[in-house]
C-alpha positions as semicolon CSV with decimal commas, in nm:
position;residue;x (nm);y (nm);z (nm)
1;M;7,450;9,653;11,572
2;T;7,588;9,755;11,912
3;D;7,552;10,104;12,055
4;T;7,927;10,152;12,004
5;R;7,907;10,055;11,636
6;T;7,605;10,281;11,591
7;D;7,806;10,570;11,737
8;F;8,092;10,503;11,493
9;V;7,852;10,500;11,200
10;S;7,691;10,827;11,308
11;R;8,021;11,009;11,358
12;L;8,184;10,881;11,041
13;R;7,902;11,022;10,827
14;D;8,072;11,360;10,873
15;V;8,414;11,234;10,758
16;T;8,515;11,209;10,392
17;T;8,680;10,905;10,242
18;A;8,974;11,131;10,153
19;T;9,028;11,211;10,520
20;L;8,988;10,849;10,623
21;T;9,243;10,724;10,371
22;T;9,494;10,974;10,511
23;V;9,427;10,869;10,871
24;L;9,458;10,501;10,778
25;L;9,778;10,573;10,583
26;K;9,929;10,709;10,904
27;R;9,848;10,371;11,061
28;G;10,023;10,187;10,778
29;L;9,711;10,087;10,580
30;R;9,756;10,188;10,216
31;N;9,518;9,951;10,038
32;V;9,171;10,050;10,158
33;W;9,012;10,224;9,856
34;M;8,815;9,981;9,639
35;R;8,908;10,038;9,276
36;G;8,621;10,088;9,036
37;T;8,371;10,195;9,300
38;R;8,211;10,510;9,162
39;P;7,871;10,657;9,253
40;L;7,611;10,528;9,009
41;R;7,422;10,860;9,045
42;S;7,558;11,207;9,109
43;D;7,310;11,284;9,389
44;Q;7,418;11,005;9,627
45;N;7,495;11,088;9,989
46;R;7,785;10,964;10,197
47;I;7,702;10,628;10,351
48;V;7,854;10,430;10,637
49;G;7,767;10,077;10,746
50;P;7,898;9,730;10,827
51;A;7,993;9,513;10,531
52;F;7,773;9,224;10,424
53;T;7,987;9,043;10,167
54;L;7,890;8,854;9,851
55;R;8,123;8,666;9,618
56;F;8,122;8,574;9,251
57;I;8,378;8,357;9,069
58;P;8,430;8,302;8,695
59;F;8,129;8,148;8,526
60;R;8,105;7,778;8,453
61;E;7,843;7,662;8,206
62;D;7,689;7,394;8,429
63;L;7,654;7,632;8,726
64;A;7,598;7,979;8,584
65;T;7,249;7,929;8,443
66;P;6,909;8,087;8,504
67;A;6,828;7,781;8,718
68;A;7,093;7,902;8,964
69;W;6,863;8,189;9,063
70;S;6,659;7,934;9,262
71;A;6,955;7,751;9,417
72;P;7,008;7,751;9,796
73;F;7,318;7,966;9,751
74;S;7,184;8,235;9,522
75;T;7,185;8,611;9,507
76;R;6,818;8,596;9,604
77;S;6,898;8,403;9,922
78;A;7,180;8,644;9,999
79;V;6,948;8,945;9,973
80;E;6,709;8,783;10,221
81;A;6,999;8,741;10,467
82;M;7,104;9,107;10,456
83;P;7,054;9,284;10,791
84;N;6,913;9,632;10,831
85;G;7,175;9,906;10,791
86;C;7,439;9,690;10,619
87;V;7,637;9,780;10,309
88;A;7,633;9,496;10,057
89;V;7,987;9,460;9,922
90;V;8,005;9,243;9,610
91;D;8,318;9,081;9,473
92;A;8,250;9,064;9,099
93;M;8,621;9,030;9,009
94;G;8,605;9,361;8,823
95;C;8,381;9,210;8,555
96;T;8,216;9,484;8,348
97;D;8,025;9,283;8,086
98;A;7,749;9,141;8,307
99;G;7,529;9,322;8,560
100;I;7,536;9,162;8,904
101;F;7,201;9,300;9,030
102;G;6,899;9,467;8,872
103;D;6,598;9,666;8,984
104;I;6,403;9,382;9,151
105;L;6,683;9,273;9,384
106;C;6,769;9,635;9,460
107;A;6,406;9,710;9,544
108;R;6,406;9,419;9,789
109;M;6,731;9,544;9,943
110;V;6,566;9,881;10,005
111;Q;6,276;9,706;10,175
112;R;6,520;9,523;10,402
113;G;6,686;9,849;10,503
114;V;7,017;9,795;10,324
115;A;7,217;10,118;10,331
116;A;7,397;10,077;9,998
117;L;7,553;9,842;9,746
118;V;7,925;9,857;9,664
119;S;8,088;9,648;9,393
120;D;8,385;9,636;9,159
121;G;8,143;9,508;8,895
122;V;7,848;9,668;8,717
123;M;7,469;9,685;8,749
124;R;7,187;9,618;8,502
125;D;6,841;9,772;8,466
126;A;7,000;10,108;8,539
127;E;6,681;10,313;8,508
128;G;6,490;10,078;8,735
129;V;6,772;10,063;8,990
130;G;6,765;10,441;9,002
131;K;6,395;10,437;9,081
132;T;6,452;10,211;9,384
133;A;6,659;10,486;9,553
134;L;6,923;10,231;9,658
135;Q;7,261;10,404;9,663
136;V;7,511;10,214;9,449
137;W;7,886;10,239;9,396
138;C;8,016;10,035;9,101
139;Q;8,194;10,055;8,765
140;G;7,886;10,131;8,557
141;V;7,613;9,933;8,381
142;A;7,576;9,639;8,143
143;A;7,264;9,472;8,001
144;P;7,356;9,099;8,028
145;P;7,271;8,912;8,351
146;A;7,542;8,798;8,591
147;V;7,515;8,432;8,486
148;S;7,644;8,520;8,140
149;S;7,990;8,585;8,289
150;L;7,988;8,503;8,662
151;T;7,895;8,231;8,910
152;F;7,763;8,333;9,251
153;V;7,907;8,116;9,527
154;H;7,838;8,253;9,877
155;W;7,787;8,542;10,113
156;D;7,912;8,665;10,453
157;Q;8,269;8,545;10,392
158;P;8,599;8,733;10,336
159;I;8,621;8,870;9,982
160;G;8,834;9,090;9,760
161;C;8,656;9,391;9,611
162;G;8,843;9,629;9,385
163;G;9,172;9,479;9,500
164;V;9,093;9,529;9,869
165;A;9,035;9,263;10,135
166;V;8,692;9,302;10,297
167;F;8,575;9,097;10,593
168;P;8,213;9,073;10,710
169;G;8,148;9,347;10,964
170;D;8,423;9,583;10,845
171;L;8,292;9,939;10,821
172;I;8,237;10,069;10,469
173;V;8,239;10,441;10,394
174;A;8,147;10,564;10,047
175;D;8,105;10,911;9,896
176;G;8,186;11,097;9,577
177;D;8,546;10,971;9,582
178;G;8,445;10,604;9,597
179;A;8,426;10,341;9,870
180;I;8,681;10,246;10,135
181;V;8,701;9,977;10,400
182;L;8,773;10,057;10,763
183;P;8,881;9,738;10,943
184;S;8,641;9,681;11,231
185;A;8,925;9,628;11,480
186;L;9,060;9,978;11,406
187;A;8,736;10,176;11,416
188;A;8,756;10,266;11,784
189;D;9,118;10,379;11,748
190;I;9,076;10,611;11,451
191;V;8,728;10,763;11,474
192;D;8,831;11,048;11,707
193;E;9,138;11,125;11,497
194;A;8,936;11,120;11,175
195;V;8,668;11,354;11,310
196;E;8,934;11,594;11,442
197;Q;9,127;11,593;11,114
198;E;8,807;11,675;10,926
199;R;8,745;11,973;11,156
200;A;9,103;12,092;11,125
201;E;9,097;12,073;10,746
202;E;8,770;12,269;10,733
203;W;8,945;12,542;10,933
204;I;9,249;12,528;10,704
205;L;9,027;12,563;10,397
206;A;8,859;12,866;10,552
207;E;9,203;13,017;10,610
208;V;9,299;12,951;10,247
209;N;8,979;13,118;10,130
210;R;9,080;13,422;10,339
211;G;9,407;13,437;10,148
212;T;9,642;13,271;10,401
213;P;9,953;13,125;10,230
214;L;10,005;12,748;10,253
215;S;10,349;12,769;10,409
216;G;10,307;12,692;10,778
217;L;9,934;12,639;10,731
218;Y;9,917;12,304;10,552
219;P;10,070;12,125;10,729
220;M;10,038;12,344;11,037
221;N;10,347;12,478;11,210
222;E;10,345;12,546;11,586
223;Q;10,212;12,900;11,552
224;T;9,928;12,797;11,321
225;R;9,835;12,503;11,541
226;A;9,815;12,737;11,838
227;R;9,573;12,957;11,643
228;Y;9,366;12,656;11,546
229;L;9,351;12,523;11,902
230;K;9,234;12,863;12,023
231;F;8,968;12,867;11,752
232;A;8,857;12,515;11,849
233;G;8,843;12,604;12,217
234;K;9,124;12,367;12,306
235;A;9,396;12,615;12,392
């Protein structure tokens, strides 16, 4: 990860996915929130990191078998290819009746320094996954293994997760509202705007809590913006 990318990751940890979706909407990007990506635990922190993609397709009886766990292109091999600090983003086609990963693979991901796992599918071994401390965003849990409904095909390729296109290296941000993708080519253009919008909205919320009416405050009119700029030391 370059110094520039590291700076983006650090600064975006203070920006909510709600703010980022608004900033991206202004740039014409509407489809960035991955449907079905909910925090598996309520105590998860906001995470930011480059996407490491994995892809499942519908299961086929001759391929989706326990023997596939030892194949060259397996989820086990994919875990061993995950770089430190990445967010594993798994295209499970929204399947909710088979868990894509369990506690053993998640424990290994933690050892490799993986920041989080995001999927439009579900997990298995929920109690054990929780004990690994890996932060997970998904649709929930299911007991059956992935091979009962899915076939793993590859990693580090473009995928669709929750109806959103994700390319390897895109920045992923996830918090209590779910997970979004920030196209890597846009990160440098929007990070300053996103950080500033977050600061401005914190000030607006403080004004609301002081009893200030919304009219002219949200969105700001010229007079309110002048007050904000003075507060922010930019006037």
